[in-house]
Tab-separated table of C-alpha atoms and ligand atoms in Angstrom:
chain	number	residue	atom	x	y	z
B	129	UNK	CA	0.000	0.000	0.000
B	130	UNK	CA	1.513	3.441	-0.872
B	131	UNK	CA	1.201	6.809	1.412
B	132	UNK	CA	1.813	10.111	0.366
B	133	UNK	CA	2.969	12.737	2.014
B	134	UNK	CA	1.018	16.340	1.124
B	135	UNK	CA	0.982	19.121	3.319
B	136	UNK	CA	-2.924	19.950	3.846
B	137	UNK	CA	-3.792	23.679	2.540
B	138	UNK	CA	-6.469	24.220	5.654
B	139	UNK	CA	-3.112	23.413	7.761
B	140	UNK	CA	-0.853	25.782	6.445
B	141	UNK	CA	-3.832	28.607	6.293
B	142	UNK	CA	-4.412	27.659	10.360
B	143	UNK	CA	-0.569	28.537	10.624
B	144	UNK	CA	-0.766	31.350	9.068
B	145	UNK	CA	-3.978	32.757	10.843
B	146	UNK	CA	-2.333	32.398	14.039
B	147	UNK	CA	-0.837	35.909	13.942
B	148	UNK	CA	0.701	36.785	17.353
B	149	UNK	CA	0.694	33.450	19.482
B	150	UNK	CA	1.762	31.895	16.079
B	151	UNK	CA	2.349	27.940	16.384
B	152	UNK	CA	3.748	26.552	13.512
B	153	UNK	CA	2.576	23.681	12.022
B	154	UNK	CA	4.843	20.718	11.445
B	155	UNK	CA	4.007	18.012	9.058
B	156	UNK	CA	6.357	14.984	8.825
B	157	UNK	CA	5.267	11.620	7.615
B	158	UNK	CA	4.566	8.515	9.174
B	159	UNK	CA	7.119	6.178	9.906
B	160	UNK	CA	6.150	2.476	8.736
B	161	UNK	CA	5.205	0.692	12.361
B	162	UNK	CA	2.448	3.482	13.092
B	163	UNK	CA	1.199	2.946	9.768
B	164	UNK	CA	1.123	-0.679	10.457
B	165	UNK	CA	-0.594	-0.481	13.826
B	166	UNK	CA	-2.723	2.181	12.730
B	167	UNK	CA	-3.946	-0.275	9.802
B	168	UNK	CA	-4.360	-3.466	12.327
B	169	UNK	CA	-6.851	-1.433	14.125
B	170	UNK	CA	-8.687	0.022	11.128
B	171	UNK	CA	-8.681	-3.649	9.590
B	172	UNK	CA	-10.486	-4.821	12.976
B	173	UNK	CA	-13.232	-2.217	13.230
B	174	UNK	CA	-13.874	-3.212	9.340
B	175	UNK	CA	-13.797	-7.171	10.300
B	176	UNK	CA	-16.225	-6.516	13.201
B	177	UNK	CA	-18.227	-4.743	11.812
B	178	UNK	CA	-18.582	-6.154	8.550
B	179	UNK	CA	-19.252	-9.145	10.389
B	180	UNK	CA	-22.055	-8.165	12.893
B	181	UNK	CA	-23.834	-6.526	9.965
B	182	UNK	CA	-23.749	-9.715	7.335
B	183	UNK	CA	-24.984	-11.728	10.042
B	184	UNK	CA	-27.823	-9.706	11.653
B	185	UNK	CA	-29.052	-8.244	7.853
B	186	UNK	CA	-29.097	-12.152	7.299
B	187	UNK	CA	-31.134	-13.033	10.238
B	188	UNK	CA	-32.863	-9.685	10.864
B	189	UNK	CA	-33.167	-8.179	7.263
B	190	UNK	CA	-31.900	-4.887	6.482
B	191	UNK	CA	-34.293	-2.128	7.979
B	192	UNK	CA	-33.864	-4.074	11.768
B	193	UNK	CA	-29.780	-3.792	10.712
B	194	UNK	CA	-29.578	-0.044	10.926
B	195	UNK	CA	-29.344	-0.938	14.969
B	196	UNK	CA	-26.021	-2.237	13.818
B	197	UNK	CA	-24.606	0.852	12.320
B	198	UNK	CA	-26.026	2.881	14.141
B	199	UNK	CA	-25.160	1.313	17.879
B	200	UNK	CA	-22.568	-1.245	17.233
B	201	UNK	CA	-20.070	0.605	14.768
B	202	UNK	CA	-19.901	3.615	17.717
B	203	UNK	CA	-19.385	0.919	19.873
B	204	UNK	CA	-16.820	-0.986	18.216
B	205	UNK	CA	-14.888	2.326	17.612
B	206	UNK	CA	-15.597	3.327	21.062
B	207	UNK	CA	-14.055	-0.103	22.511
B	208	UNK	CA	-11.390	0.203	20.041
B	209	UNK	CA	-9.899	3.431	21.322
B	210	UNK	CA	-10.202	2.437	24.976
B	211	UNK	CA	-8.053	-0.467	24.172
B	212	UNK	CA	-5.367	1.592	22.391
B	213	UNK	CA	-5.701	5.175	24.304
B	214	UNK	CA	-6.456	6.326	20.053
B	215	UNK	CA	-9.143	8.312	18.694
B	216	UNK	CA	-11.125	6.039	16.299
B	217	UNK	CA	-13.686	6.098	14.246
B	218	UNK	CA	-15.716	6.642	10.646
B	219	UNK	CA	-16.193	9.342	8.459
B	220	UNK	CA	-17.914	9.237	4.992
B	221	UNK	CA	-17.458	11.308	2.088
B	222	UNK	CA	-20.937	12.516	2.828
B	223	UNK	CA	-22.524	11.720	6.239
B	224	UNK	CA	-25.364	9.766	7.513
B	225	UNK	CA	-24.814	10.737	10.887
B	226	UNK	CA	-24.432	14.804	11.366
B	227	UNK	CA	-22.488	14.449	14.377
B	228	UNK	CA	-20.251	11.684	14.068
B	229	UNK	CA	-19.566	11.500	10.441
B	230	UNK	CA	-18.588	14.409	9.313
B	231	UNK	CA	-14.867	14.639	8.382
B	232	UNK	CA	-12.570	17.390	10.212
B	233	UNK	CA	-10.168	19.354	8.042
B	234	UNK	CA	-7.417	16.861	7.919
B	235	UNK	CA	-9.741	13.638	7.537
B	236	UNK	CA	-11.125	16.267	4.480
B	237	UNK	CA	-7.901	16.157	3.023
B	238	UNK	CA	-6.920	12.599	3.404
B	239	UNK	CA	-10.765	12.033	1.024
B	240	UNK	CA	-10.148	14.426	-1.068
B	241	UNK	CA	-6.129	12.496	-1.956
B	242	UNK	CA	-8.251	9.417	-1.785
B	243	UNK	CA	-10.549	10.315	-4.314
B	244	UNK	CA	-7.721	11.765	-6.241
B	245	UNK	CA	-5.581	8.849	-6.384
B	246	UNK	CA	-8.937	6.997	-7.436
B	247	UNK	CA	-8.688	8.961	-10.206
B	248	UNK	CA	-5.003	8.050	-10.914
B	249	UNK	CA	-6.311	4.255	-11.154
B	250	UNK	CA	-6.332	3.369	-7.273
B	251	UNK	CA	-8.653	1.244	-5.629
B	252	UNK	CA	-10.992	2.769	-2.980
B	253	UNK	CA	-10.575	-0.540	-0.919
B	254	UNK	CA	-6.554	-0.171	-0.632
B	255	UNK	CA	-6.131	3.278	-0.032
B	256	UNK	CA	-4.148	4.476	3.148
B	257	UNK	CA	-3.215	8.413	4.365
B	258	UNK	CA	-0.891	8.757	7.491
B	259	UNK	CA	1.094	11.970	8.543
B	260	UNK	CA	2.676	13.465	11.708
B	261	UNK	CA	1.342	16.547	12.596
B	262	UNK	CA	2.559	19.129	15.379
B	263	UNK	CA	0.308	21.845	16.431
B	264	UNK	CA	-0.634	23.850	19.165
B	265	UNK	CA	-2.703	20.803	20.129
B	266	UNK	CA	0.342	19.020	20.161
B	267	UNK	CA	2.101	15.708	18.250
B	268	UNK	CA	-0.371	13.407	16.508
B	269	UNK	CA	-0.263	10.896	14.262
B	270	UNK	CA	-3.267	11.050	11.694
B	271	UNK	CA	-4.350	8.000	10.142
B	272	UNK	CA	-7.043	7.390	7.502
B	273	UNK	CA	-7.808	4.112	5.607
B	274	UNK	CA	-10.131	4.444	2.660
B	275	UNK	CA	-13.594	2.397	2.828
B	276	UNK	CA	-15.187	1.073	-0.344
B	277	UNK	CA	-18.702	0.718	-1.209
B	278	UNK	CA	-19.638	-3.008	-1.168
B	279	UNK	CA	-23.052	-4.736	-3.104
B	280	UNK	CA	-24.319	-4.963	0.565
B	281	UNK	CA	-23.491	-1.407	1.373
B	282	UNK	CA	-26.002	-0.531	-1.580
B	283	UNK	CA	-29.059	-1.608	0.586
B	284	UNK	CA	-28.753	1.214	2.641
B	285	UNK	CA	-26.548	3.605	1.272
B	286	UNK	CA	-27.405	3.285	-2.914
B	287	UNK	CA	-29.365	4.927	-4.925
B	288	UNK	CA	-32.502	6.698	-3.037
B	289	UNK	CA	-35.201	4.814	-5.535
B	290	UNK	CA	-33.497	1.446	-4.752
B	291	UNK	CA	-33.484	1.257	-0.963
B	292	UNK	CA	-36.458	-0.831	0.361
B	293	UNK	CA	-39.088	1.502	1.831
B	294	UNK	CA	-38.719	0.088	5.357
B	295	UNK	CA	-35.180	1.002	5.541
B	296	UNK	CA	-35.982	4.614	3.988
B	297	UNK	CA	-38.846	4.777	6.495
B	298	UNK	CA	-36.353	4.232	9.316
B	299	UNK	CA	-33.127	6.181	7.971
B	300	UNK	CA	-35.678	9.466	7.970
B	301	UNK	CA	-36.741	8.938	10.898
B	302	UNK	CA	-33.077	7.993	12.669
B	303	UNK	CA	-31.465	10.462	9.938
B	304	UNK	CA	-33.551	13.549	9.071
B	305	UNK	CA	-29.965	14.896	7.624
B	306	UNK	CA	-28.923	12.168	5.889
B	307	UNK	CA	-26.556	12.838	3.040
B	308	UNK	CA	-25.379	9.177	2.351
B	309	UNK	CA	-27.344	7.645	-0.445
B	310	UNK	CA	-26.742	7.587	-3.969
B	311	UNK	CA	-23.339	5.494	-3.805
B	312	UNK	CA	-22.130	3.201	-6.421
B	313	UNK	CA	-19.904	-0.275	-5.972
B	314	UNK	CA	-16.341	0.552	-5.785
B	315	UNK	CA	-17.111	4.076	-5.096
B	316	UNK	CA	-15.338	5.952	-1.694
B	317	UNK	CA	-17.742	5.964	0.755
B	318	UNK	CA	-15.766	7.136	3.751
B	319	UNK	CA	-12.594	6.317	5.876
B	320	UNK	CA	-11.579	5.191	8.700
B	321	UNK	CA	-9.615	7.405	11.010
B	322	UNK	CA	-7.379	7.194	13.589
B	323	UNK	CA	-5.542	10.259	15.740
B	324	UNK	CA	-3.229	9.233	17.967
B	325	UNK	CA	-1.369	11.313	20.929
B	326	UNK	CA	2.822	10.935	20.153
M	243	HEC	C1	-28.525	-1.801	7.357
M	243	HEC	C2	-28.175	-0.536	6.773
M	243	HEC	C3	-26.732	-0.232	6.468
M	243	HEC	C4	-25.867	-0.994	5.722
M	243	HEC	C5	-26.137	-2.318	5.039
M	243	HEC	C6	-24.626	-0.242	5.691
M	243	HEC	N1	-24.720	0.926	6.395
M	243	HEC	FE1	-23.289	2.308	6.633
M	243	HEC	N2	-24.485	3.352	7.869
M	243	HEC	C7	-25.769	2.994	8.203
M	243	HEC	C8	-26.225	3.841	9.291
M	243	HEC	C9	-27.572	3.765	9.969
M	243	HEC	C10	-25.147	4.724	9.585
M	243	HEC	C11	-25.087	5.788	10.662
M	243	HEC	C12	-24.390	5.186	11.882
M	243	HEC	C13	-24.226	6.130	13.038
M	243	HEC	O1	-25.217	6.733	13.474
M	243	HEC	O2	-23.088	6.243	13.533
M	243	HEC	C14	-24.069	4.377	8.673
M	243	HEC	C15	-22.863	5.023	8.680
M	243	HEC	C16	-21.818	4.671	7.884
M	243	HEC	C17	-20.517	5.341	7.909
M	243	HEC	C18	-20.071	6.460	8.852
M	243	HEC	C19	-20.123	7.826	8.258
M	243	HEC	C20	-21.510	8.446	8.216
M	243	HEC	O3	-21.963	8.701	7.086
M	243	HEC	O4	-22.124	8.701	9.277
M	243	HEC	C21	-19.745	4.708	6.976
M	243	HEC	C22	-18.319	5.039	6.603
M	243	HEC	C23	-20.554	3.645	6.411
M	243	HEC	N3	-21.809	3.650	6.974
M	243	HEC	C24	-20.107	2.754	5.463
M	243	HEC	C25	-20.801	1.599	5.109
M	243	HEC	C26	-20.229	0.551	4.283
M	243	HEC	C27	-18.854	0.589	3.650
M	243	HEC	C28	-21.164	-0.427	4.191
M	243	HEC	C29	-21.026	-1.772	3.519
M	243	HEC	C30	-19.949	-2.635	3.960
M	243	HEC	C31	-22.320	0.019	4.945
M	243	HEC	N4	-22.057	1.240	5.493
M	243	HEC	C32	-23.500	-0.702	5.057
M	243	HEC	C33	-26.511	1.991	7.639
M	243	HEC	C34	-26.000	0.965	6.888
């Protein structure tokens, strides 16, 4: 898997903004064994969850699944960065869930070199963004591993017409703001992300 290393724009305006108590940003990249860490934990909260949610829309059906994303994935993520003292969790290229969802500036910029290099001919599924950054909040290592859109994705994030009215019925009630419908397979749906303390 390849990483690049690109200084974000929002982070070198934030520098700049500063003006007096100016704290200058560092970027430096990742070295290899916090990428590989970083990846084992994204890979488990995709195995999890992946898991749970094949299983219960299996037994359950899809529009009783949404319990799934919408309790299990926090707490997967949540149980995930109690183990390793990290910050992790999804964001999506556009969100289903307003508050959790929504990409900060640098998870922004890892999407937007994701869809990029998608561009270039790279898949969505094996797509990885990791830098150091030092701010005035500190050392942190970012962390962001691309997340494809899968057939069984489609029943509740594709194309608005296509999703069965149950599951609409629920996503508008659960999601008044929902943004994520109308993906395709193989399209970039989100990433995960990790921020961890150095
Ligand atoms: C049963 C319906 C359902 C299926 C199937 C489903 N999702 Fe979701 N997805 C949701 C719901 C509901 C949320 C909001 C969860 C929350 O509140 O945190 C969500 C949230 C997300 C998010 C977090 C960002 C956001 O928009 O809030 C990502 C990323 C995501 N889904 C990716 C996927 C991928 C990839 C698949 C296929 C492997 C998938 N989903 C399959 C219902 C589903």
């Amino acid at each position: 898997m390849k990483t690049q290393l690109i200084i974000p724009l929002t982070l070198l305006l934030a520098a700049c903004a500063t003006g007096e108590t100016k704290v200058e940003t560092k970027v430096e990249a990742a070295q290899p064994k916090q990428i590989e860490e970083s990846r084992a934990v994204a890979k488990t909260l995709a195995t999890q969850l992946g898991g749970k949610l094949k299983e219960s829309i299996n037994q359950n059906g899809p529009a009783q699944s949404i319990s799934v994303c919408k309790e299990i994935a926090p707490q997967i993520a949540a149980d995930l960065s109690k183990q390793t003292g990290w910050q992790v969790s999804r964001v999506g290229t556009r969100a289903r869930n307003a508050k959790t969802g929504v990409p900060n500036a640098w998870q922004a910029e890892a999407l937007a070199s994701f869809t990029e290099r998608m561009k270039n001919g790279e898949k969505a599924d094996t797509m990885e963004f990791a830098q150091v950054v030092t701010d005035s909040t500190g050392k942190h290592l970012h962390y962001a591993k691309a997340i494809a859109i899968q057939p069984v994705c489609l029943t509740c994030h594709g194309p608005a017409d296509t999703i069965a009215e149950g599951v609409k019925a629920r996503l508008i009630t659960d999601y008044p703001l929902d943004q994520a419908t109308g993906y395709k397979e193989g399209e970039l749906r989100g990433a995960v992300v990790i921020t961890r303390p150095l």
